[in-house]
Amino acid sequence: VLDAGTGINSMRWLTGARTAAITAVTGSSSMAQNVRDAVAPVLRPVDRILLGDWADPDLLASERFDTVLADYLLGAIEGFAPYFQDQLFARLRPHVGGRLYVVGLEPYVNVEQTTANGRLIAEIGRLRDACLLLAGHRPYREYPLDWVLRSLRAAGYAVEEVRRFPIRWRARFVNGQMDMCLKRLPLLTNRDLAESLAGEVEALRHRALAMVEAEGGIAYGEDYVVVARPEPIR
Ligand SMILES: C[S@@+](CC[C@H](N)C(=O)[O-])C[C@H]1O[C@@H](n2cnc3c(N)ncnc32)[C@H](O)[C@@H]1O
């Protein structure tokens, strides 16, 4: 199995499943270390955690895997290989012996919102992205399911199955996103702006946590899973 965009969640799941060998790829050395720490006791000598970039044509050259997992990889590409998203599925194709599983998140930041829940989740995403941009970092960019299906077909895959999973956002998400903002603020040169953004962050955290508490989570949006198989090249 190839975990093409690895992280603690996908590796915890994969190391608990029945596999012959796992290769995990990340573009981030700190992610590689975190994953290693999280699964160290169950890692076998055949399992590998590799630091690499899918934009590098030599990464895992000539290696094929029964199963390739792209678990929230597409949305993260912007941070590592911006503008490479349209190439991702073609780049992975030679490595897919059996099935490619694409797990993704419907975009919620640059989307017109029609419900109170949607507006609040989008507000969290926009404030987070504003902090990241002002700190000189690149925010994630999620892609919708129809883009993924188009892109998979154009890259020579047959789509076998699609499932959607409604999301209920909880306190961990709210705190995670707001803490991500706070961590970037020391990088801003305009200290007045940083201070004012810190106030915004805490006010939004407070509002969002109150809604999570009142409604047992904020129901909005969906994740998707697509199962695809490479079609023979004619
Ligand atoms: C959202 S994170 C991890 C999701 C993960 N599956 C989990 O369980 O948490 C996305 C991963 O994709 C990796 N990634 C993004 N762009 C990449 C690229 N161009 N080459 C290699 N890895 C990349 C990141 O380094 C990170 O490990």
Coordinates of C-alpha atoms and ligand atoms in Angstrom, one line a residue:
V1 CA 0.0 0.0 0.0
L2 CA 1.2 3.5 -0.8
D3 CA -0.1 6.3 1.5
A4 CA 0.7 9.1 -1.0
G5 CA 0.0 12.0 1.4
T6 CA 0.7 10.5 4.8
G7 CA -0.3 11.7 8.2
I8 CA -1.1 10.3 11.6
N9 CA -4.7 9.4 10.8
S10 CA -4.1 7.5 7.6
M11 CA -1.1 5.7 9.0
R12 CA -2.9 4.7 12.2
W13 CA -5.6 3.3 10.0
L14 CA -3.3 1.6 7.6
T15 CA -1.1 0.0 10.2
G16 CA -4.2 -1.5 11.8
A17 CA -5.3 -3.0 8.5
R18 CA -4.0 -6.2 7.0
T19 CA -1.2 -5.2 4.6
A20 CA 2.1 -6.8 3.3
A21 CA 4.0 -3.6 3.3
I22 CA 3.3 0.1 3.6
T23 CA 5.1 3.0 1.9
A24 CA 4.2 6.4 3.2
V25 CA 5.1 9.7 1.5
T26 CA 5.0 13.2 2.9
G27 CA 6.4 16.6 1.7
S28 CA 7.1 17.7 5.3
S29 CA 9.9 16.5 7.5
S30 CA 8.0 17.4 10.7
M31 CA 5.0 15.3 9.4
A32 CA 7.4 12.4 8.7
Q33 CA 8.7 12.6 12.3
N34 CA 5.2 12.9 13.8
V35 CA 4.0 9.8 11.8
R36 CA 7.1 7.9 12.8
D37 CA 6.6 8.7 16.5
A38 CA 2.9 7.8 16.3
V39 CA 3.2 4.4 14.7
A40 CA 6.8 3.4 15.7
P41 CA 5.7 0.4 17.8
V42 CA 3.7 -1.2 14.9
L43 CA 6.1 -0.4 12.0
R44 CA 7.6 -3.4 10.4
P45 CA 11.0 -3.5 8.6
V46 CA 9.2 -3.6 5.3
D47 CA 7.3 -0.3 6.0
R48 CA 8.8 3.0 4.9
I49 CA 8.1 6.6 5.7
L50 CA 9.7 8.8 2.9
L51 CA 10.2 12.5 2.5
G52 CA 9.5 13.5 -1.1
D53 CA 7.6 15.7 -3.5
W54 CA 5.2 14.3 -6.2
A55 CA 6.4 17.1 -8.5
D56 CA 9.7 15.3 -8.5
P57 CA 9.4 12.8 -11.5
D58 CA 11.9 10.4 -9.9
L59 CA 10.0 9.9 -6.6
L60 CA 9.3 6.1 -6.3
A61 CA 10.2 5.7 -10.0
S62 CA 9.1 2.3 -11.3
E63 CA 7.5 1.2 -8.0
R64 CA 3.9 -0.1 -8.2
F65 CA 1.5 -0.7 -5.3
D66 CA -1.8 -2.8 -5.1
T67 CA -3.5 0.1 -3.4
V68 CA -2.7 3.8 -3.4
L69 CA -4.4 6.1 -0.9
A70 CA -4.5 9.9 -1.5
D71 CA -6.1 10.9 1.8
Y72 CA -6.6 14.7 1.9
L73 CA -3.5 14.9 -0.3
L74 CA -5.1 17.0 -3.1
G75 CA -6.1 19.9 -0.8
A76 CA -2.6 20.0 0.7
I77 CA -0.7 20.1 -2.7
E78 CA -1.0 23.9 -2.7
G79 CA 1.4 24.1 0.2
F80 CA 4.1 21.9 -1.4
A81 CA 3.8 22.0 -5.2
P82 CA 1.4 24.9 -6.1
Y83 CA -0.3 24.6 -9.5
F84 CA 0.5 20.8 -9.6
Q85 CA -3.0 19.7 -8.7
D86 CA -4.0 19.1 -12.3
Q87 CA -1.1 16.7 -12.7
L88 CA -1.5 14.8 -9.4
F89 CA -3.6 11.8 -10.6
A90 CA -1.6 11.3 -13.8
R91 CA 1.6 11.4 -11.7
L92 CA 0.2 8.7 -9.4
R93 CA -1.1 6.5 -12.2
P94 CA 2.1 4.4 -12.9
H95 CA 2.2 3.6 -9.2
V96 CA -1.4 2.2 -9.1
G97 CA -1.4 -1.5 -9.6
G98 CA -5.0 -2.0 -8.4
R99 CA -7.0 0.8 -6.9
L100 CA -6.6 4.5 -6.1
Y101 CA -8.7 5.8 -3.2
V102 CA -9.0 9.6 -3.2
V103 CA -10.3 11.1 0.0
G104 CA -11.2 14.8 -0.1
L105 CA -13.1 17.6 1.4
E106 CA -15.7 19.8 -0.5
P107 CA -14.4 23.4 -0.5
Y108 CA -16.0 25.7 2.0
V109 CA -14.0 28.9 2.0
N110 CA -14.6 30.4 -1.4
V111 CA -18.2 29.2 -1.6
E112 CA -21.4 31.2 -1.3
Q113 CA -23.0 30.1 2.0
T114 CA -26.8 29.9 2.4
T115 CA -27.0 28.7 6.0
A116 CA -25.9 30.0 9.4
N117 CA -23.7 26.8 9.8
G118 CA -22.1 27.3 6.4
R119 CA -21.4 31.0 7.1
L120 CA -19.7 30.2 10.4
I121 CA -17.5 27.4 9.0
A122 CA -16.5 29.6 6.0
E123 CA -15.7 32.4 8.4
I124 CA -13.3 30.1 10.3
G125 CA -11.7 29.1 7.0
R126 CA -11.3 32.7 5.8
L127 CA -9.8 34.0 9.0
R128 CA -7.4 31.0 9.1
D129 CA -6.4 31.6 5.5
A130 CA -6.0 35.4 6.0
C131 CA -3.6 34.7 8.9
L132 CA -1.6 32.1 6.8
L133 CA -1.4 34.5 3.8
L134 CA -0.3 37.5 5.9
A135 CA 2.4 35.3 7.5
G136 CA 3.7 34.4 4.0
H137 CA 2.4 30.8 4.1
R138 CA 0.2 29.0 1.5
P139 CA -3.2 27.9 2.7
Y140 CA -4.7 24.6 1.6
R141 CA -7.0 24.6 -1.5
E142 CA -9.7 22.0 -1.5
Y143 CA -11.3 20.7 -4.7
P144 CA -14.9 19.7 -5.3
L145 CA -15.9 16.1 -6.1
D146 CA -16.9 16.9 -9.7
W147 CA -13.4 18.4 -10.3
V148 CA -11.9 15.2 -8.9
L149 CA -14.1 12.9 -11.1
R150 CA -13.3 15.0 -14.2
S151 CA -9.6 15.0 -13.4
L152 CA -9.4 11.3 -12.7
R153 CA -11.1 10.4 -16.0
A154 CA -8.8 12.8 -17.9
A155 CA -5.8 11.1 -16.3
G156 CA -6.9 7.6 -17.5
Y157 CA -8.8 6.2 -14.6
A158 CA -12.3 4.5 -14.5
V159 CA -14.3 5.7 -11.5
E160 CA -15.7 2.6 -9.7
E161 CA -17.5 4.1 -6.7
V162 CA -18.1 7.4 -5.0
R163 CA -19.3 8.0 -1.4
R164 CA -20.1 11.2 0.4
F165 CA -19.9 11.6 4.2
P166 CA -21.6 14.6 5.9
I167 CA -19.4 16.4 8.4
R168 CA -20.2 17.6 11.9
W169 CA -17.4 20.0 12.9
R170 CA -16.5 19.8 16.6
A171 CA -14.5 21.8 19.2
R172 CA -11.2 20.1 18.0
F173 CA -11.6 21.6 14.5
V174 CA -12.5 25.1 15.9
N175 CA -9.6 25.1 18.3
G176 CA -7.2 23.6 15.8
Q177 CA -8.0 26.2 13.1
M178 CA -7.9 29.2 15.5
D179 CA -4.7 28.0 17.1
M180 CA -3.2 27.7 13.6
C181 CA -4.0 31.4 13.2
L182 CA -2.5 32.4 16.5
K183 CA 0.8 30.5 15.7
R184 CA 1.2 32.6 12.5
L185 CA 0.6 36.0 14.1
P186 CA 4.2 36.5 15.5
L187 CA 5.3 36.5 11.8
L188 CA 3.3 39.6 10.9
T189 CA 5.4 42.8 10.8
N190 CA 2.4 45.0 11.5
R191 CA 1.9 44.4 15.3
D192 CA -1.4 46.4 15.5
L193 CA -2.9 44.2 12.8
A194 CA -1.6 41.1 14.6
E195 CA -3.1 42.2 17.8
S196 CA -6.4 43.0 16.2
L197 CA -6.5 39.6 14.4
A198 CA -5.8 37.9 17.7
G199 CA -8.9 39.6 19.1
E200 CA -10.9 38.4 16.0
V201 CA -9.6 34.8 16.5
E202 CA -10.7 34.7 20.1
A203 CA -14.1 36.2 19.3
L204 CA -14.7 33.7 16.5
R205 CA -13.5 30.8 18.7
H206 CA -16.0 31.8 21.4
R207 CA -18.9 32.1 18.9
A208 CA -18.1 28.8 17.2
L209 CA -17.6 26.9 20.4
A210 CA -20.9 28.2 21.7
M211 CA -22.6 26.8 18.6
V212 CA -20.8 23.5 18.8
E213 CA -22.0 23.2 22.4
A214 CA -25.5 24.2 21.7
E215 CA -26.0 21.9 18.7
G216 CA -23.6 19.0 19.5
G217 CA -21.3 20.1 16.6
I218 CA -21.8 22.2 13.5
A219 CA -23.4 20.1 10.7
Y220 CA -22.1 21.4 7.4
G221 CA -20.4 20.2 4.2
E222 CA -19.1 16.8 3.3
D223 CA -16.0 14.6 2.7
Y224 CA -15.9 12.3 -0.3
V225 CA -14.2 9.1 -1.1
V226 CA -13.6 8.0 -4.8
V227 CA -12.4 4.6 -5.8
A228 CA -10.7 4.6 -9.2
R229 CA -8.9 2.0 -11.3
P230 CA -6.3 2.8 -14.0
E231 CA -7.7 2.0 -17.4
P232 CA -5.4 0.2 -19.8
I233 CA -3.5 2.6 -22.1
R234 CA -4.7 2.1 -25.7
Ligands
LIG1 C1 -3.5 16.9 5.1 S1 -2.0 16.2 5.3 C2 -2.1 14.6 5.8 C3 -3.4 13.8 5.7 C4 -3.1 12.4 6.2 N1 -3.5 11.4 5.3 C5 -3.7 12.2 7.6 O1 -4.0 11.1 7.9 O2 -3.7 13.1 8.4 C6 -1.4 16.0 3.6 C7 -0.1 15.3 3.4 O3 0.2 15.4 2.0 C8 1.5 15.7 1.8 N2 1.8 16.4 0.6 C9 1.2 17.5 0.1 N3 1.7 17.9 -1.1 C10 2.7 17.0 -1.4 C11 3.6 16.8 -2.4 N4 3.6 17.6 -3.5 N5 4.4 15.8 -2.4 C12 4.4 14.9 -1.3 N6 3.6 15.0 -0.3 C13 2.7 16.0 -0.3 C14 1.8 16.6 3.0 O4 3.2 16.7 3.3 C15 1.1 15.8 4.1 O5 1.9 14.7 4.5

